[in-house]
mmCIF file with all atom_site columns, C-alpha atoms in Angstrom:
data_model
loop_
_atom_site.group_PDB
_atom_site.id
_atom_site.type_symbol
_atom_site.label_atom_id
_atom_site.label_alt_id
_atom_site.label_comp_id
_atom_site.label_asym_id
_atom_site.label_entity_id
_atom_site.label_seq_id
_atom_site.pdbx_PDB_ins_code
_atom_site.Cartn_x
_atom_site.Cartn_y
_atom_site.Cartn_z
_atom_site.occupancy
_atom_site.B_iso_or_equiv
_atom_site.pdbx_formal_charge
_atom_site.auth_seq_id
_atom_site.auth_comp_id
_atom_site.auth_asym_id
_atom_site.auth_atom_id
_atom_site.pdbx_PDB_model_num
ATOM 1   C CA . MET A 1 1   ? 33.886  -14.112 18.857  1.00 46.00 ? 1278 MET A CA 1
ATOM 2   C CA . SER A 1 2   ? 30.772  -14.245 16.751  1.00 47.00 ? 1279 SER A CA 1
ATOM 3   C CA . LEU A 1 3   ? 30.432  -16.665 13.838  1.00 50.00 ? 1280 LEU A CA 1
ATOM 4   C CA . ILE A 1 4   ? 27.755  -14.461 12.236  1.00 47.00 ? 1281 ILE A CA 1
ATOM 5   C CA . PRO A 1 5   ? 29.218  -11.667 10.093  1.00 47.00 ? 1282 PRO A CA 1
ATOM 6   C CA . ARG A 1 6   ? 28.158  -8.129  11.036  1.00 45.00 ? 1283 ARG A CA 1
ATOM 7   C CA . THR A 1 7   ? 27.854  -4.997  8.913   1.00 46.00 ? 1284 THR A CA 1
ATOM 8   C CA . PHE A 1 8   ? 27.635  -1.673  10.724  1.00 45.00 ? 1285 PHE A CA 1
ATOM 9   C CA . GLY A 1 9   ? 26.524  -3.418  13.960  1.00 46.00 ? 1286 GLY A CA 1
ATOM 10  C CA . TYR A 1 10  ? 23.704  -5.463  12.381  1.00 46.00 ? 1287 TYR A CA 1
ATOM 11  C CA . SER A 1 11  ? 23.801  -9.183  11.893  1.00 45.00 ? 1288 SER A CA 1
ATOM 12  C CA . GLU A 1 12  ? 23.591  -10.394 8.280   1.00 46.00 ? 1289 GLU A CA 1
ATOM 13  C CA . LEU A 1 13  ? 21.068  -12.970 9.521   1.00 47.00 ? 1290 LEU A CA 1
ATOM 14  C CA . ASP A 1 14  ? 18.868  -10.465 11.274  1.00 46.00 ? 1291 ASP A CA 1
ATOM 15  C CA . PRO A 1 15  ? 15.294  -11.150 9.994   1.00 47.00 ? 1292 PRO A CA 1
ATOM 16  C CA . PHE A 1 16  ? 14.411  -7.492  10.404  1.00 47.00 ? 1293 PHE A CA 1
ATOM 17  C CA . MET A 1 17  ? 17.149  -6.346  8.051   1.00 48.00 ? 1294 MET A CA 1
ATOM 18  C CA . GLY A 1 18  ? 15.367  -7.569  4.906   1.00 47.00 ? 1295 GLY A CA 1
ATOM 19  C CA . SER A 1 19  ? 17.234  -10.187 3.008   1.00 43.00 ? 1296 SER A CA 1
ATOM 20  C CA . SER A 1 20  ? 19.391  -12.694 4.821   1.00 45.00 ? 1297 SER A CA 1
ATOM 21  C CA . ILE A 1 21  ? 22.690  -14.256 3.659   1.00 48.00 ? 1298 ILE A CA 1
ATOM 22  C CA . PHE A 1 22  ? 22.494  -13.651 -0.187  1.00 54.00 ? 1299 PHE A CA 1
ATOM 23  C CA . ASP A 1 23  ? 20.413  -11.463 -2.466  1.00 54.00 ? 1300 ASP A CA 1
ATOM 24  C CA . PRO A 1 24  ? 21.502  -11.481 -6.112  1.00 57.00 ? 1301 PRO A CA 1
ATOM 25  C CA . PHE A 1 25  ? 19.565  -8.275  -6.809  1.00 56.00 ? 1302 PHE A CA 1
ATOM 26  C CA . GLU A 1 26  ? 21.023  -6.323  -3.900  1.00 55.00 ? 1303 GLU A CA 1
ATOM 27  C CA . SER A 1 27  ? 23.280  -4.311  -6.244  1.00 56.00 ? 1304 SER A CA 1
ATOM 28  C CA . LEU A 1 28  ? 20.197  -2.998  -8.018  1.00 53.00 ? 1305 LEU A CA 1
ATOM 29  C CA . TYR A 1 29  ? 18.642  -1.385  -4.916  1.00 53.00 ? 1306 TYR A CA 1
ATOM 30  C CA . GLY A 1 30  ? 21.153  -1.696  -2.135  1.00 54.00 ? 1307 GLY A CA 1
ATOM 31  C CA . SER A 1 31  ? 24.021  0.606   -1.333  1.00 54.00 ? 1308 SER A CA 1
ATOM 32  C CA . LEU A 1 32  ? 26.392  1.416   1.466   1.00 53.00 ? 1309 LEU A CA 1
ATOM 33  C CA . PHE A 1 33  ? 23.962  4.172   2.574   1.00 50.00 ? 1310 PHE A CA 1
ATOM 34  C CA . ASP A 1 34  ? 21.035  1.709   2.718   1.00 57.00 ? 1311 ASP A CA 1
ATOM 35  C CA . ARG A 1 35  ? 23.072  -0.667  4.904   1.00 57.00 ? 1312 ARG A CA 1
ATOM 36  C CA . ALA A 1 36  ? 24.309  2.111   7.169   1.00 58.00 ? 1313 ALA A CA 1
ATOM 37  C CA . PHE A 1 37  ? 20.753  3.459   7.672   1.00 56.00 ? 1314 PHE A CA 1
ATOM 38  C CA . PRO A 1 38  ? 18.459  0.442   7.152   1.00 56.00 ? 1315 PRO A CA 1
ATOM 39  C CA . SER A 1 39  ? 15.262  2.040   8.503   1.00 51.00 ? 1316 SER A CA 1
ATOM 40  C CA . PHE A 1 40  ? 15.639  5.360   6.681   1.00 48.00 ? 1317 PHE A CA 1
ATOM 41  C CA . ASP A 1 41  ? 13.659  4.428   3.566   1.00 49.00 ? 1318 ASP A CA 1
ATOM 42  C CA . LYS A 1 42  ? 11.328  2.056   5.409   1.00 49.00 ? 1319 LYS A CA 1
ATOM 43  C CA . ASP A 1 43  ? 9.721   4.895   7.383   1.00 48.00 ? 1320 ASP A CA 1
ATOM 44  C CA . VAL A 1 44  ? 8.791   6.720   4.223   1.00 51.00 ? 1321 VAL A CA 1
ATOM 45  C CA . SER A 1 45  ? 8.070   3.853   1.803   1.00 52.00 ? 1322 SER A CA 1
ATOM 46  C CA . ALA A 1 46  ? 5.884   1.729   4.140   1.00 50.00 ? 1323 ALA A CA 1
ATOM 47  C CA . VAL A 1 47  ? 3.179   4.389   4.169   1.00 51.00 ? 1324 VAL A CA 1
ATOM 48  C CA . ALA A 1 48  ? 3.849   6.069   0.848   1.00 54.00 ? 1325 ALA A CA 1
ATOM 49  C CA . ASN A 1 49  ? 3.637   2.757   -0.985  1.00 69.00 ? 1326 ASN A CA 1
ATOM 50  C CA . THR A 1 50  ? 0.283   1.708   0.397   1.00 82.00 ? 1327 THR A CA 1
ATOM 51  C CA . ARG A 1 51  ? -0.756  -1.643  -1.054  1.00 88.00 ? 1328 ARG A CA 1
ATOM 52  C CA . VAL A 1 52  ? -4.198  -1.627  -2.716  1.00 93.00 ? 1329 VAL A CA 1
ATOM 53  C CA . ASP A 1 53  ? -6.151  -4.508  -4.217  1.00 95.00 ? 1330 ASP A CA 1
ATOM 54  C CA . TRP A 1 54  ? -8.712  -3.671  -6.969  1.00 96.00 ? 1331 TRP A CA 1
ATOM 55  C CA . VAL A 1 55  ? -11.284 -6.377  -7.519  1.00 96.00 ? 1332 VAL A CA 1
ATOM 56  C CA . GLU A 1 56  ? -14.045 -6.147  -10.171 1.00 95.00 ? 1333 GLU A CA 1
ATOM 57  C CA . THR A 1 57  ? -17.196 -8.046  -9.195  1.00 94.00 ? 1334 THR A CA 1
ATOM 58  C CA . PRO A 1 58  ? -20.336 -8.275  -11.312 1.00 93.00 ? 1335 PRO A CA 1
ATOM 59  C CA . GLU A 1 59  ? -21.886 -5.475  -9.188  1.00 94.00 ? 1336 GLU A CA 1
ATOM 60  C CA . ALA A 1 60  ? -18.986 -3.190  -8.337  1.00 95.00 ? 1337 ALA A CA 1
ATOM 61  C CA . HIS A 1 61  ? -15.301 -2.255  -8.352  1.00 96.00 ? 1338 HIS A CA 1
ATOM 62  C CA . VAL A 1 62  ? -13.903 -2.905  -4.838  1.00 97.00 ? 1339 VAL A CA 1
ATOM 63  C CA . PHE A 1 63  ? -10.684 -1.331  -3.618  1.00 97.00 ? 1340 PHE A CA 1
ATOM 64  C CA . LYS A 1 64  ? -9.023  -2.625  -0.428  1.00 96.00 ? 1341 LYS A CA 1
ATOM 65  C CA . ALA A 1 65  ? -6.139  -0.733  1.061   1.00 94.00 ? 1342 ALA A CA 1
ATOM 66  C CA . ASP A 1 66  ? -4.001  -1.702  4.061   1.00 90.00 ? 1343 ASP A CA 1
ATOM 67  C CA . LEU A 1 67  ? -3.893  1.279   6.401   1.00 88.00 ? 1344 LEU A CA 1
ATOM 68  C CA . PRO A 1 68  ? -2.990  -0.195  9.752   1.00 84.00 ? 1345 PRO A CA 1
ATOM 69  C CA . GLY A 1 69  ? -3.255  2.204   12.694  1.00 82.00 ? 1346 GLY A CA 1
ATOM 70  C CA . MET A 1 70  ? -5.099  4.918   10.750  1.00 86.00 ? 1347 MET A CA 1
ATOM 71  C CA . LYS A 1 71  ? -8.410  6.248   11.980  1.00 87.00 ? 1348 LYS A CA 1
ATOM 72  C CA . LYS A 1 72  ? -11.147 7.149   9.568   1.00 88.00 ? 1349 LYS A CA 1
ATOM 73  C CA . GLU A 1 73  ? -10.593 10.817  10.389  1.00 90.00 ? 1350 GLU A CA 1
ATOM 74  C CA . GLU A 1 74  ? -7.019  10.546  9.022   1.00 90.00 ? 1351 GLU A CA 1
ATOM 75  C CA . ILE A 1 75  ? -8.183  9.111   5.642   1.00 93.00 ? 1352 ILE A CA 1
ATOM 76  C CA . LYS A 1 76  ? -9.505  11.199  2.724   1.00 94.00 ? 1353 LYS A CA 1
ATOM 77  C CA . ILE A 1 77  ? -11.301 9.744   -0.308  1.00 95.00 ? 1354 ILE A CA 1
ATOM 78  C CA . GLN A 1 78  ? -12.071 11.980  -3.337  1.00 95.00 ? 1355 GLN A CA 1
ATOM 79  C CA . VAL A 1 79  ? -13.468 11.469  -6.853  1.00 95.00 ? 1356 VAL A CA 1
ATOM 80  C CA . ALA A 1 80  ? -12.703 14.010  -9.558  1.00 92.00 ? 1357 ALA A CA 1
ATOM 81  C CA . ASP A 1 81  ? -15.041 14.865  -12.400 1.00 89.00 ? 1358 ASP A CA 1
ATOM 82  C CA . ASP A 1 82  ? -12.733 12.977  -14.811 1.00 89.00 ? 1359 ASP A CA 1
ATOM 83  C CA . GLY A 1 83  ? -13.335 9.739   -12.878 1.00 91.00 ? 1360 GLY A CA 1
ATOM 84  C CA . VAL A 1 84  ? -10.108 9.586   -10.846 1.00 94.00 ? 1361 VAL A CA 1
ATOM 85  C CA . LEU A 1 85  ? -10.470 8.067   -7.411  1.00 95.00 ? 1362 LEU A CA 1
ATOM 86  C CA . SER A 1 86  ? -7.925  9.403   -4.857  1.00 94.00 ? 1363 SER A CA 1
ATOM 87  C CA . ILE A 1 87  ? -7.188  7.745   -1.523  1.00 93.00 ? 1364 ILE A CA 1
ATOM 88  C CA . SER A 1 88  ? -4.921  9.657   0.877   1.00 91.00 ? 1365 SER A CA 1
ATOM 89  C CA . GLY A 1 89  ? -4.063  9.686   4.501   1.00 89.00 ? 1366 GLY A CA 1
ATOM 90  C CA . GLU A 1 90  ? -1.442  10.606  7.043   1.00 85.00 ? 1367 GLU A CA 1
ATOM 91  C CA . ARG A 1 91  ? -0.140  8.818   10.084  1.00 81.00 ? 1368 ARG A CA 1
ATOM 92  C CA . ASN A 1 92  ? 1.807   11.089  12.408  1.00 78.00 ? 1369 ASN A CA 1
ATOM 93  C CA . LYS A 1 93  ? 4.883   10.023  14.313  1.00 77.00 ? 1370 LYS A CA 1
ATOM 94  C CA . GLU A 1 94  ? 4.122   9.340   17.978  1.00 76.00 ? 1371 GLU A CA 1
ATOM 95  C CA . LYS A 1 95  ? 5.700   11.544  20.588  1.00 78.00 ? 1372 LYS A CA 1
ATOM 96  C CA . VAL A 1 96  ? 8.750   9.986   22.127  1.00 76.00 ? 1373 VAL A CA 1
ATOM 97  C CA . ASP A 1 97  ? 9.303   10.181  25.855  1.00 76.00 ? 1374 ASP A CA 1
ATOM 98  C CA . GLU A 1 98  ? 12.900  11.227  26.500  1.00 76.00 ? 1375 GLU A CA 1
ATOM 99  C CA . LYS A 1 99  ? 13.046  8.841   29.455  1.00 79.00 ? 1376 LYS A CA 1
ATOM 100 C CA . ASP A 1 100 ? 12.344  5.793   27.264  1.00 80.00 ? 1377 ASP A CA 1
ATOM 101 C CA . ASN A 1 101 ? 15.216  3.929   25.652  1.00 80.00 ? 1378 ASN A CA 1
ATOM 102 C CA . TYR A 1 102 ? 14.016  2.649   22.294  1.00 76.00 ? 1379 TYR A CA 1
ATOM 103 C CA . ARG A 1 103 ? 15.895  -0.447  21.116  1.00 77.00 ? 1380 ARG A CA 1
ATOM 104 C CA . ARG A 1 104 ? 14.184  -0.603  17.706  1.00 76.00 ? 1381 ARG A CA 1
ATOM 105 C CA . THR A 1 105 ? 11.523  1.388   15.937  1.00 72.00 ? 1382 THR A CA 1
ATOM 106 C CA . GLU A 1 106 ? 9.939   -0.272  12.864  1.00 74.00 ? 1383 GLU A CA 1
ATOM 107 C CA . ARG A 1 107 ? 6.476   1.169   12.664  1.00 72.00 ? 1384 ARG A CA 1
ATOM 108 C CA . SER A 1 108 ? 6.101   3.633   9.852   1.00 72.00 ? 1385 SER A CA 1
ATOM 109 C CA . PHE A 1 109 ? 4.579   7.132   9.617   1.00 76.00 ? 1386 PHE A CA 1
ATOM 110 C CA . GLY A 1 110 ? 4.047   9.679   6.904   1.00 80.00 ? 1387 GLY A CA 1
ATOM 111 C CA . LYS A 1 111 ? 1.659   10.448  4.043   1.00 85.00 ? 1388 LYS A CA 1
ATOM 112 C CA . SER A 1 112 ? -0.018  8.013   1.739   1.00 85.00 ? 1389 SER A CA 1
ATOM 113 C CA . PHE A 1 113 ? -1.544  8.865   -1.650  1.00 88.00 ? 1390 PHE A CA 1
ATOM 114 C CA . ARG A 1 114 ? -2.901  6.568   -4.412  1.00 91.00 ? 1391 ARG A CA 1
ATOM 115 C CA . GLN A 1 115 ? -4.981  7.380   -7.478  1.00 93.00 ? 1392 GLN A CA 1
ATOM 116 C CA . PHE A 1 116 ? -6.988  5.129   -9.808  1.00 94.00 ? 1393 PHE A CA 1
ATOM 117 C CA . LYS A 1 117 ? -8.743  5.980   -13.120 1.00 94.00 ? 1394 LYS A CA 1
ATOM 118 C CA . LEU A 1 118 ? -12.247 4.542   -12.783 1.00 94.00 ? 1395 LEU A CA 1
ATOM 119 C CA . PRO A 1 119 ? -13.693 2.773   -15.844 1.00 93.00 ? 1396 PRO A CA 1
ATOM 120 C CA . SER A 1 120 ? -16.661 4.223   -17.700 1.00 90.00 ? 1397 SER A CA 1
ATOM 121 C CA . ASN A 1 121 ? -19.067 1.754   -16.063 1.00 92.00 ? 1398 ASN A CA 1
ATOM 122 C CA . ALA A 1 122 ? -18.423 3.159   -12.561 1.00 93.00 ? 1399 ALA A CA 1
ATOM 123 C CA . LYS A 1 123 ? -21.116 5.095   -10.649 1.00 93.00 ? 1400 LYS A CA 1
ATOM 124 C CA . ALA A 1 124 ? -18.808 7.649   -9.070  1.00 90.00 ? 1401 ALA A CA 1
ATOM 125 C CA . GLN A 1 125 ? -21.720 9.405   -7.291  1.00 91.00 ? 1402 GLN A CA 1
ATOM 126 C CA . GLU A 1 126 ? -22.558 6.285   -5.296  1.00 94.00 ? 1403 GLU A CA 1
ATOM 127 C CA . ILE A 1 127 ? -19.175 5.381   -3.805  1.00 95.00 ? 1404 ILE A CA 1
ATOM 128 C CA . SER A 1 128 ? -19.141 4.034   -0.273  1.00 96.00 ? 1405 SER A CA 1
ATOM 129 C CA . ALA A 1 129 ? -16.222 3.347   2.070   1.00 96.00 ? 1406 ALA A CA 1
ATOM 130 C CA . LYS A 1 130 ? -15.564 1.756   5.427   1.00 95.00 ? 1407 LYS A CA 1
ATOM 131 C CA . VAL A 1 131 ? -12.495 1.037   7.648   1.00 94.00 ? 1408 VAL A CA 1
ATOM 132 C CA . GLU A 1 132 ? -12.309 -2.158  9.677   1.00 93.00 ? 1409 GLU A CA 1
ATOM 133 C CA . ASN A 1 133 ? -9.257  -3.631  11.394  1.00 91.00 ? 1410 ASN A CA 1
ATOM 134 C CA . GLY A 1 134 ? -6.867  -1.373  9.472   1.00 89.00 ? 1411 GLY A CA 1
ATOM 135 C CA . VAL A 1 135 ? -8.303  -2.236  6.041   1.00 94.00 ? 1412 VAL A CA 1
ATOM 136 C CA . LEU A 1 136 ? -10.075 0.479   4.017   1.00 95.00 ? 1413 LEU A CA 1
ATOM 137 C CA . THR A 1 137 ? -12.734 -0.842  1.660   1.00 96.00 ? 1414 THR A CA 1
ATOM 138 C CA . VAL A 1 138 ? -13.999 1.452   -1.083  1.00 97.00 ? 1415 VAL A CA 1
ATOM 139 C CA . THR A 1 139 ? -16.939 0.166   -3.121  1.00 97.00 ? 1416 THR A CA 1
ATOM 140 C CA . VAL A 1 140 ? -17.753 1.751   -6.468  1.00 96.00 ? 1417 VAL A CA 1
ATOM 141 C CA . PRO A 1 141 ? -21.039 0.346   -7.921  1.00 96.00 ? 1418 PRO A CA 1
ATOM 142 C CA . LYS A 1 142 ? -21.319 -0.375  -11.645 1.00 94.00 ? 1419 LYS A CA 1
ATOM 143 C CA . THR A 1 143 ? -23.929 0.960   -14.025 1.00 90.00 ? 1420 THR A CA 1
ATOM 144 C CA . VAL A 1 144 ? -26.825 -1.389  -14.893 1.00 81.00 ? 1421 VAL A CA 1
ATOM 145 C CA . GLU A 1 145 ? -25.679 -1.838  -18.498 1.00 71.00 ? 1422 GLU A CA 1
ATOM 146 C CA . SER A 1 146 ? -22.314 -3.189  -17.406 1.00 56.00 ? 1423 SER A CA 1
ATOM 147 C CA . LYS A 1 147 ? -23.904 -5.995  -15.359 1.00 58.00 ? 1424 LYS A CA 1
ATOM 148 C CA . LYS A 1 148 ? -25.462 -7.530  -18.462 1.00 64.00 ? 1425 LYS A CA 1
ATOM 149 C CA . LYS A 1 149 ? -23.401 -10.158 -20.208 1.00 69.00 ? 1426 LYS A CA 1
ATOM 150 C CA . PRO A 1 150 ? -22.440 -9.000  -23.658 1.00 72.00 ? 1427 PRO A CA 1
ATOM 151 C CA . GLU A 1 151 ? -24.423 -10.704 -26.356 1.00 81.00 ? 1428 GLU A CA 1
ATOM 152 C CA . VAL A 1 152 ? -22.332 -12.721 -28.745 1.00 87.00 ? 1429 VAL A CA 1
ATOM 153 C CA . ARG A 1 153 ? -23.548 -13.663 -32.192 1.00 88.00 ? 1430 ARG A CA 1
ATOM 154 C CA . ASN A 1 154 ? -21.875 -15.582 -34.872 1.00 89.00 ? 1431 ASN A CA 1
ATOM 155 C CA . VAL A 1 155 ? -21.179 -13.911 -38.207 1.00 89.00 ? 1432 VAL A CA 1
ATOM 156 C CA . GLU A 1 156 ? -21.385 -16.114 -41.302 1.00 88.00 ? 1433 GLU A CA 1
ATOM 157 C CA . ILE A 1 157 ? -18.453 -15.893 -43.683 1.00 89.00 ? 1434 ILE A CA 1
ATOM 158 C CA . THR A 1 158 ? -19.366 -15.763 -47.410 1.00 85.00 ? 1435 THR A CA 1
ATOM 159 C CA . GLY A 1 159 ? -17.226 -16.145 -50.417 1.00 76.00 ? 1436 GLY A CA 1
#
């Protein structure tokens, strides 16, 4: 007899099931369906909700996106005339050999799409990008005027 409670064949203390023992917010996002099919939404959301960092340096806007397992041929970067940067990609599901007995599948697949409105100081025509170790880095240089520190002057109050 097991001392660890089980729900639909999965241990409540299983580190791959998300939260362990107690989650006060589970009622906000959890349901019987989620517990019955724990990997259903993970397959879609892991790729669809690609995490992106946007850092503004004195010289450029730098976007870093985690795209593990994606080749540069599977990634598409576009800039629209209205200054919207679009990053998209697709990771296809690997073919499964019928002879293999999968115990667990956690790696995700699907489409990814993110958009960002570039500020007016971005040089959209000079964007560069590279992929290294599953991280996409998109660099958008700034215009020369934006690199200057704004001049501040004091205004005398009369009256």
